[in-house]
Short mmCIF file of C-alpha atoms and ligand atoms in Angstrom, two decimals:
data_model
loop_
_atom_site.label_atom_id
_atom_site.label_comp_id
_atom_site.label_asym_id
_atom_site.label_seq_id
_atom_site.Cartn_x
_atom_site.Cartn_y
_atom_site.Cartn_z
CA MET A 1 2.32 21.43 35.79
CA LYS A 2 -0.47 22.59 33.36
CA LYS A 3 1.66 21.95 30.88
CA LEU A 4 2.77 18.25 31.96
CA PHE A 5 -1.08 17.36 32.40
CA SER A 6 -2.20 19.08 28.72
CA ILE A 7 -4.17 17.35 26.70
CA GLU A 8 -1.17 16.94 24.05
CA SER A 9 1.53 15.63 26.75
CA LEU A 10 -1.52 12.88 27.76
CA THR A 11 -1.85 12.15 24.26
CA LEU A 12 1.63 11.53 23.94
CA LEU A 13 1.85 9.50 27.02
CA ALA A 14 -1.03 7.41 25.82
CA ILE A 15 0.92 6.58 22.47
CA LEU A 16 3.48 5.34 24.78
CA PHE A 17 1.62 3.31 26.87
CA GLY A 18 -0.85 1.80 24.54
CA ILE A 19 2.17 0.74 22.42
CA LEU A 20 3.70 -0.90 25.71
CA ALA A 21 0.32 -2.32 26.78
CA GLY A 22 0.08 -3.84 23.10
CA LEU A 23 3.11 -5.48 23.22
CA TRP A 24 2.84 -6.68 26.77
CA LEU A 25 -0.99 -7.20 27.41
CA PRO A 26 -2.19 -7.95 24.05
CA GLU A 27 -5.35 -9.80 25.64
CA ALA A 28 -6.32 -6.79 27.79
CA MET A 29 -6.03 -4.32 24.57
CA LEU A 30 -7.87 -6.78 22.24
CA SER A 31 -10.72 -6.55 24.73
CA LEU A 32 -10.29 -2.39 25.36
CA LYS A 33 -10.92 -1.75 21.66
CA TRP A 34 -14.56 -0.79 22.51
CA LEU A 35 -12.57 2.22 24.32
CA GLY A 36 -11.21 3.27 20.91
CA ASP A 37 -14.43 2.56 18.72
CA LEU A 38 -16.53 4.88 21.28
CA PHE A 39 -14.11 8.14 21.10
CA LEU A 40 -14.16 6.91 17.21
CA MET A 41 -17.92 7.16 16.81
CA LEU A 42 -17.93 10.16 18.99
CA LEU A 43 -15.84 11.96 16.50
CA LYS A 44 -18.48 10.79 13.93
CA MET A 45 -20.86 11.71 15.26
CA LEU A 46 -19.52 15.56 14.85
CA ILE A 47 -18.42 15.17 11.20
CA ILE A 48 -21.58 16.08 9.39
CA PRO A 49 -23.08 18.99 11.21
CA LEU A 50 -19.81 20.47 11.86
CA VAL A 51 -18.75 20.18 7.92
CA PHE A 52 -22.16 21.19 7.19
CA ALA A 53 -22.35 24.30 9.46
CA SER A 54 -18.56 25.34 9.26
CA VAL A 55 -18.37 25.32 5.25
CA PHE A 56 -21.89 27.30 5.30
CA VAL A 57 -20.76 30.20 7.37
CA ALA A 58 -16.92 30.07 5.81
CA VAL A 59 -19.00 30.82 2.23
CA VAL A 60 -21.17 32.92 3.84
CA SER A 61 -18.54 34.89 5.82
CA LEU A 62 -16.32 35.09 2.27
CA GLY A 63 -19.17 37.64 1.03
CA SER A 64 -18.98 36.78 -2.55
CA GLY A 65 -19.03 34.05 -5.19
CA GLU A 66 -16.19 35.77 -6.65
CA ALA A 67 -14.17 35.56 -3.25
CA LEU A 68 -14.98 31.89 -3.14
CA LYS A 69 -13.86 31.38 -6.44
CA ASN A 70 -10.71 32.93 -5.75
CA LEU A 71 -10.12 30.83 -2.48
CA GLY A 72 -11.06 27.96 -4.34
CA ILE A 73 -8.73 28.44 -7.00
CA LYS A 74 -6.18 28.87 -4.67
CA THR A 75 -6.62 25.62 -2.52
CA PHE A 76 -7.08 23.37 -5.32
CA GLY A 77 -3.68 24.82 -6.81
CA TYR A 78 -1.89 24.52 -3.62
CA TYR A 79 -3.51 20.78 -3.09
CA LEU A 80 -2.26 19.81 -6.66
CA LEU A 81 1.44 21.05 -6.26
CA THR A 82 1.74 19.85 -2.54
CA THR A 83 0.24 16.20 -3.89
CA ALA A 84 2.62 16.32 -7.08
CA LEU A 85 6.06 17.14 -4.76
CA ALA A 86 4.73 14.19 -2.59
CA VAL A 87 4.50 11.72 -5.58
CA THR A 88 7.75 13.00 -6.66
CA LEU A 89 9.10 12.66 -3.66
CA GLY A 90 7.73 9.17 -3.19
CA LEU A 91 9.14 8.11 -6.84
CA LEU A 92 12.65 9.58 -5.91
CA VAL A 93 13.03 8.04 -2.63
CA VAL A 94 11.72 4.37 -4.20
CA ASN A 95 14.11 4.64 -7.33
CA PHE A 96 17.03 5.38 -4.57
CA ALA A 97 16.14 2.41 -2.13
CA GLU A 98 14.57 0.10 -4.47
CA PRO A 99 12.99 -1.95 -2.01
CA ALA A 100 11.96 -5.41 -2.68
CA THR A 101 11.26 -8.78 -0.83
CA SER A 102 11.06 -12.07 -1.85
CA HIS A 103 8.18 -13.40 0.61
CA HIS A 104 5.36 -15.23 -0.95
CA LEU A 105 1.77 -13.72 -1.60
CA HIS A 106 -0.83 -14.79 0.88
CA ALA A 107 -4.09 -15.49 -1.78
CA ALA A 108 -6.09 -14.71 0.99
CA GLN A 109 -5.02 -10.97 1.55
CA THR A 110 -6.47 -9.92 -1.88
CA ILE A 111 -8.83 -6.88 -2.06
CA GLN A 112 -11.68 -6.28 -4.23
CA PRO A 113 -11.03 -2.96 -6.41
CA PRO A 114 -13.23 -0.05 -6.43
CA LYS A 115 -16.31 -0.55 -8.82
CA GLU A 116 -15.51 1.89 -11.48
CA GLN A 117 -12.34 3.96 -12.13
CA SER A 118 -12.79 6.34 -14.76
CA PHE A 119 -12.13 9.95 -14.39
CA ALA A 120 -15.74 10.52 -15.50
CA SER A 121 -16.92 8.19 -12.69
CA LEU A 122 -15.32 9.90 -10.49
CA LEU A 123 -16.33 13.57 -11.29
CA LEU A 124 -20.06 12.20 -11.05
CA SER A 125 -19.33 10.95 -7.58
CA PHE A 126 -19.14 14.23 -6.32
CA VAL A 127 -22.55 15.16 -7.37
CA PRO A 128 -25.14 14.55 -4.70
CA ALA A 129 -28.56 13.14 -6.43
CA ASN A 130 -30.16 13.14 -2.97
CA ILE A 131 -28.66 15.42 -0.34
CA PHE A 132 -30.02 13.27 2.39
CA HIS A 133 -28.46 9.96 0.82
CA SER A 134 -25.39 11.75 0.72
CA LEU A 135 -25.47 12.94 5.02
CA ASP A 136 -26.63 9.39 5.32
CA GLU A 137 -23.86 7.52 4.13
CA GLY A 138 -21.49 10.70 5.32
CA ARG A 139 -20.48 11.00 1.27
CA ILE A 140 -18.18 14.40 2.71
CA VAL A 141 -17.47 15.77 -0.98
CA GLN A 142 -20.84 15.09 -2.18
CA ILE A 143 -22.19 17.24 1.07
CA LEU A 144 -19.64 19.88 0.31
CA VAL A 145 -20.76 20.71 -3.00
CA PHE A 146 -24.52 21.02 -1.90
CA VAL A 147 -23.33 23.36 1.09
CA ILE A 148 -21.52 25.25 -1.28
CA LEU A 149 -24.15 26.34 -3.57
CA PHE A 150 -26.65 26.42 -0.98
CA ALA A 151 -24.30 29.03 1.16
CA VAL A 152 -23.23 30.85 -2.43
CA ALA A 153 -27.40 30.59 -3.05
CA ALA A 154 -27.80 32.46 0.40
CA LEU A 155 -25.46 35.49 -0.65
CA TYR A 156 -28.00 36.18 -3.03
CA LEU A 157 -31.13 36.85 -0.78
CA GLU A 158 -32.13 39.64 0.98
CA PRO A 159 -29.95 40.84 4.02
CA ALA A 160 -33.12 39.96 6.38
CA LYS A 161 -33.12 36.25 5.26
CA ARG A 162 -29.32 36.10 4.77
CA GLU A 163 -28.38 36.73 8.16
CA THR A 164 -31.31 34.45 9.54
CA LEU A 165 -29.38 31.83 7.86
CA GLN A 166 -25.60 32.83 8.51
CA LEU A 167 -26.78 33.10 12.78
CA PHE A 168 -28.46 29.62 12.76
CA PHE A 169 -25.33 28.04 11.18
CA GLU A 170 -23.05 30.28 13.38
CA SER A 171 -25.31 28.96 16.52
CA VAL A 172 -25.05 25.05 15.00
CA ASN A 173 -20.99 25.81 14.43
CA ASP A 174 -20.23 26.79 17.96
CA ALA A 175 -22.59 24.30 19.71
CA MET A 176 -20.68 21.44 17.74
CA ALA A 177 -17.41 22.88 18.62
CA LYS A 178 -18.73 22.59 21.87
CA VAL A 179 -19.70 19.56 21.48
CA ALA A 180 -15.86 18.83 19.85
CA GLU A 181 -14.14 20.48 22.95
CA TRP A 182 -15.65 17.68 25.36
CA VAL A 183 -15.00 14.63 23.05
CA ILE A 184 -11.31 16.08 22.59
CA ALA A 185 -11.07 15.72 26.27
CA LEU A 186 -11.47 12.06 25.91
CA THR A 187 -8.77 11.65 23.53
CA PRO A 188 -5.83 10.42 26.04
CA LEU A 189 -8.16 7.40 26.80
CA GLY A 190 -9.15 6.80 23.32
CA VAL A 191 -5.41 6.86 21.42
CA PHE A 192 -4.73 4.79 24.29
CA SER A 193 -6.83 1.84 23.31
CA LEU A 194 -6.63 2.36 19.61
CA ILE A 195 -2.99 2.17 19.30
CA GLY A 196 -3.11 -0.38 22.04
CA TYR A 197 -5.34 -2.53 19.71
CA VAL A 198 -3.44 -2.01 16.23
CA VAL A 199 0.11 -3.17 18.30
CA ALA A 200 -1.64 -6.26 19.94
CA LYS A 201 -3.05 -7.21 16.78
CA GLU A 202 -0.48 -6.61 14.67
CA GLY A 203 2.48 -7.00 16.36
CA PHE A 204 5.80 -6.01 15.32
CA GLN A 205 7.34 -9.13 12.82
CA THR A 206 5.37 -8.13 9.92
CA ILE A 207 6.99 -4.86 10.09
CA VAL A 208 10.32 -6.49 10.27
CA ASP A 209 9.69 -8.99 7.57
CA LEU A 210 8.87 -6.12 5.27
CA LYS A 211 11.44 -3.55 6.47
CA SER A 212 13.34 -2.22 3.31
CA TYR A 213 9.37 -1.64 2.42
CA VAL A 214 8.36 0.05 5.11
CA ALA A 215 11.73 2.34 5.70
CA ALA A 216 11.19 3.62 2.56
CA VAL A 217 7.65 4.91 3.18
CA LEU A 218 8.66 6.15 6.80
CA THR A 219 11.77 8.25 4.76
CA ALA A 220 9.84 9.78 2.51
CA LEU A 221 6.76 10.25 4.72
CA PHE A 222 9.30 11.88 6.85
CA LEU A 223 11.21 13.95 4.37
CA HIS A 224 7.74 15.64 2.86
CA ALA A 225 6.37 16.35 6.28
CA LEU A 226 9.48 18.23 7.64
CA PHE A 227 10.76 19.40 5.09
CA VAL A 228 8.98 19.88 1.59
CA LEU A 229 5.30 20.95 3.21
CA PRO A 230 6.69 23.36 5.66
CA ALA A 231 9.13 25.19 3.41
CA VAL A 232 6.33 25.27 0.32
CA ALA A 233 4.24 26.56 3.29
CA ALA A 234 6.48 28.85 5.08
CA PHE A 235 7.37 30.36 1.95
CA LEU A 236 3.32 30.78 0.56
CA GLY A 237 2.05 31.74 3.92
CA ARG A 238 4.74 33.84 5.56
CA PHE A 239 4.65 31.79 9.03
CA ASN A 240 6.81 29.74 11.14
CA PRO A 241 5.41 26.00 10.36
CA LEU A 242 7.34 24.99 13.68
CA GLU A 243 5.40 27.34 15.83
CA TYR A 244 1.99 26.66 14.26
CA PHE A 245 2.81 22.38 14.74
CA ARG A 246 3.09 23.29 18.34
CA LYS A 247 -0.65 24.70 18.53
CA VAL A 248 -2.04 21.97 15.97
CA ARG A 249 -0.07 19.03 16.59
CA GLU A 250 -3.09 17.44 18.94
CA ALA A 251 -5.23 16.85 15.42
CA VAL A 252 -1.94 15.14 13.75
CA LEU A 253 -1.61 12.55 16.93
CA ILE A 254 -5.56 11.97 16.48
CA ALA A 255 -5.04 11.50 12.81
CA PHE A 256 -2.13 9.10 13.35
CA SER A 257 -4.10 7.27 16.16
CA THR A 258 -7.46 6.95 14.21
CA ALA A 259 -5.77 6.58 10.48
CA SER A 260 -9.05 8.51 9.52
CA SER A 261 -8.80 12.13 8.36
CA SER A 262 -12.44 12.41 8.31
CA ALA A 263 -12.81 11.52 11.87
CA THR A 264 -10.08 13.82 12.99
CA LEU A 265 -11.61 16.97 10.87
CA PRO A 266 -13.86 17.88 13.86
CA VAL A 267 -10.46 18.13 15.77
CA SER A 268 -8.20 19.93 12.93
CA ILE A 269 -11.43 22.51 12.49
CA ASP A 270 -11.60 23.01 16.36
CA VAL A 271 -7.23 23.52 16.94
CA ALA A 272 -7.03 25.31 13.88
CA SER A 273 -9.70 28.34 14.61
CA THR A 274 -8.78 28.02 18.15
CA LYS A 275 -4.71 27.66 18.54
CA GLY A 276 -3.34 27.66 15.50
CA GLY A 277 -4.75 31.96 14.72
CA VAL A 278 -6.70 30.68 11.24
CA LYS A 279 -9.59 32.46 10.21
CA ARG A 280 -12.90 30.41 10.13
CA GLU A 281 -13.62 31.55 6.61
CA SER A 282 -10.11 29.20 5.41
CA ALA A 283 -10.22 26.89 8.46
CA GLY A 284 -14.13 26.05 7.31
CA PHE A 285 -13.43 25.54 4.03
CA VAL A 286 -9.84 24.69 3.24
CA LEU A 287 -10.01 21.94 5.89
CA PRO A 288 -13.35 19.59 5.03
CA LEU A 289 -12.03 19.88 1.63
CA GLY A 290 -8.38 18.73 2.66
CA ALA A 291 -9.67 15.83 4.84
CA THR A 292 -11.05 14.22 1.29
CA VAL A 293 -9.05 15.85 -1.73
CA ASN A 294 -5.84 16.53 -0.47
CA MET A 295 -3.75 13.31 1.12
CA ASP A 296 0.06 13.96 0.37
CA GLY A 297 0.71 10.90 2.67
CA THR A 298 -1.56 8.40 0.91
CA ALA A 299 -0.19 9.59 -2.64
CA LEU A 300 3.47 9.30 -1.60
CA TYR A 301 2.61 5.87 -0.45
CA GLU A 302 0.62 4.70 -3.34
CA ALA A 303 3.96 5.28 -5.51
CA ILE A 304 6.30 3.52 -3.45
CA ALA A 305 4.03 0.63 -3.09
CA VAL A 306 3.38 -0.10 -6.18
CA MET A 307 7.08 0.37 -7.24
CA PHE A 308 7.75 -2.26 -4.38
CA ILE A 309 5.66 -4.78 -5.69
CA ALA A 310 7.07 -4.35 -8.80
CA ASN A 311 10.71 -4.49 -7.74
CA SER A 312 9.47 -8.18 -6.05
CA TYR A 313 7.87 -9.31 -8.87
CA GLY A 314 11.28 -8.66 -10.73
CA VAL A 315 9.20 -6.18 -13.25
CA GLU A 316 11.33 -3.20 -14.48
CA LEU A 317 9.16 -0.15 -14.84
CA GLY A 318 10.61 2.19 -16.69
CA PHE A 319 10.20 6.19 -17.12
CA SER A 320 6.92 6.16 -19.08
CA GLN A 321 5.56 3.72 -16.46
CA GLN A 322 6.39 5.91 -13.66
CA ILE A 323 4.72 8.93 -15.42
CA VAL A 324 1.73 6.59 -15.43
CA ILE A 325 1.77 6.15 -11.66
CA PHE A 326 2.73 9.87 -11.05
CA LEU A 327 -0.71 10.36 -12.35
CA THR A 328 -2.96 7.50 -11.42
CA ALA A 329 -1.82 8.34 -7.64
CA THR A 330 -2.20 11.55 -7.59
CA PHE A 331 -5.66 10.87 -8.88
CA ALA A 332 -6.32 7.71 -6.62
CA SER A 333 -5.30 10.22 -3.40
CA VAL A 334 -7.83 12.73 -4.60
CA GLY A 335 -10.40 9.79 -4.80
CA ALA A 336 -9.59 8.27 -1.52
CA ALA A 337 -12.08 8.41 1.14
CA GLY A 338 -10.63 9.70 4.96
CA ILE A 339 -11.18 6.55 6.23
CA PRO A 340 -8.88 3.55 7.40
CA GLY A 341 -7.58 1.11 4.26
CA ALA A 342 -8.75 3.87 1.78
CA GLY A 343 -5.76 3.94 -0.15
CA LEU A 344 -4.92 0.45 -0.06
CA VAL A 345 -8.03 0.19 -1.81
CA MET A 346 -7.14 2.60 -4.45
CA MET A 347 -3.87 1.10 -5.30
CA THR A 348 -6.16 -1.87 -6.98
CA MET A 349 -6.08 1.60 -9.81
CA ILE A 350 -2.59 2.04 -10.37
CA LEU A 351 -1.68 -1.86 -10.10
CA SER A 352 -4.03 -1.98 -13.08
CA ALA A 353 -2.58 0.74 -14.83
CA VAL A 354 0.80 -0.43 -15.29
CA GLY A 355 -0.48 -4.15 -15.56
CA LEU A 356 0.58 -5.51 -11.95
CA PRO A 357 -1.59 -8.48 -10.86
CA LEU A 358 -4.30 -7.15 -8.33
CA GLU A 359 -3.53 -9.99 -5.49
CA ALA A 360 -0.13 -8.33 -5.26
CA ILE A 361 -1.91 -6.11 -2.89
CA GLY A 362 -1.35 -9.35 -0.49
CA LEU A 363 2.56 -8.51 -0.24
CA ILE A 364 2.01 -5.27 1.40
CA ALA A 365 -1.51 -5.69 3.62
CA ALA A 366 0.12 -7.00 6.79
CA VAL A 367 2.03 -3.59 7.41
CA ASP A 368 -1.03 -1.27 5.97
CA ARG A 369 -2.44 -0.17 9.22
CA ILE A 370 0.90 0.91 10.54
CA LEU A 371 1.58 2.45 7.48
CA ASP A 372 -1.60 4.09 7.24
CA MET A 373 -1.26 5.71 10.80
CA PHE A 374 1.65 7.67 9.49
CA ARG A 375 0.30 8.60 6.15
CA THR A 376 -2.76 9.47 7.64
CA ALA A 377 -0.59 11.69 10.63
CA VAL A 378 0.82 13.60 6.81
CA ASN A 379 -2.45 14.04 5.31
CA VAL A 380 -3.99 16.28 7.91
CA TRP A 381 -0.73 18.20 8.56
CA GLY A 382 -0.62 18.80 4.80
CA ASP A 383 -4.52 20.08 5.38
CA LEU A 384 -3.61 22.03 8.41
CA LEU A 385 -0.84 24.05 6.74
CA ALA A 386 -3.22 24.34 3.67
CA ALA A 387 -5.57 26.40 5.99
CA LYS A 388 -2.67 28.33 7.94
CA VAL A 389 -1.38 29.26 3.90
CA MET A 390 -5.03 30.02 2.49
CA ASN A 391 -5.56 32.70 5.86
CA ARG A 392 -3.16 34.89 4.07
CA PHE A 393 -5.53 35.39 1.10
CA VAL A 394 -8.92 35.62 2.72
N1 LIG B 1 -6.83 6.64 6.15
C1 LIG B 1 -6.07 7.57 5.33
C2 LIG B 1 -6.84 9.15 5.36
O1 LIG B 1 -7.75 8.86 6.13
C3 LIG B 1 -6.73 7.09 3.82
C4 LIG B 1 -5.48 6.29 3.15
O2 LIG B 1 -5.89 4.79 3.55
O3 LIG B 1 -4.46 6.38 2.81
O4 LIG B 1 -6.58 10.18 5.22
#
């Protein structure tokens, strides 16, 4: 009985009822949008204080700059490896399935490319010139850079001062975790509204129109989430991924419903540490980092989408062009923010790299939100597995 009314079971039911209500009562679901927005706002309210406190506590608990460097290198190495595997899988699936469409482009659906796209500008965008701006704008990577420096500096303070700071941030962390628990209790309602709204707004016809493309993206996402990621994580982390999934799936469901890795972050940190047996040093460091730089689902989707666009335009992209896609898709997934639709905007970078017109994005924009839900779930699942793998090394 208790299991039947657990948040997870209710969330699954909410997804199901959300889909049905979106199909049968679209008007009602459109007017219930505020409920999903409320849930999202409550989650977002927690991101900054929780990231700040949990990263600080994680770094100070690691105890030394050396330990942090070790964990940092391993985490980045792991993220790079899984992202590379994701893009490779995406390219394999798309070369095999060769999806294409003859549908006409909708000029109205063109998208503005991000302002600058060079490696240097990506690097500079990680540095917080004014931390209050970064906090105000929710720039997670910049906040991470600042907190890590702050926490490493705290390690050099005399014990009494360091302990004061540590106690303060541990208390902030615990209080935020409590608020996160309250917000998580609202998940079924929030998810019902979010899913119902998407279905009411998008409908299923768009999916049917682009079925070969949707099928290629979903196939690759499922292969990556069900086989590649668990195999790599089990091998490196020595744990049972299925058992772990059962404990942390709440975060994956929220990622699916919100299409935002950042909004899911408070929940990922909570479930990984309270249910998934991940130590705070690992959860507090690996998850916030992963929410913005590690996006396997996005990387894989970028590769498939660009190849699909090329096929639809009748442009042949050979091996060397696909290497360009491999590199830029990896780069784009690191640069994409953990918010809905970020992957679609980053795609302009890959399109220009291989010489395809930017307005080609109009071809796939209609199904982007639906695919965003799936790819975000994979992004967050990848982060959760990484936190468990890194657990072994802290
Ligand atoms: N929505 C994705 C995320 O938050 C990013 C993307 O658009 O691919 O992880």
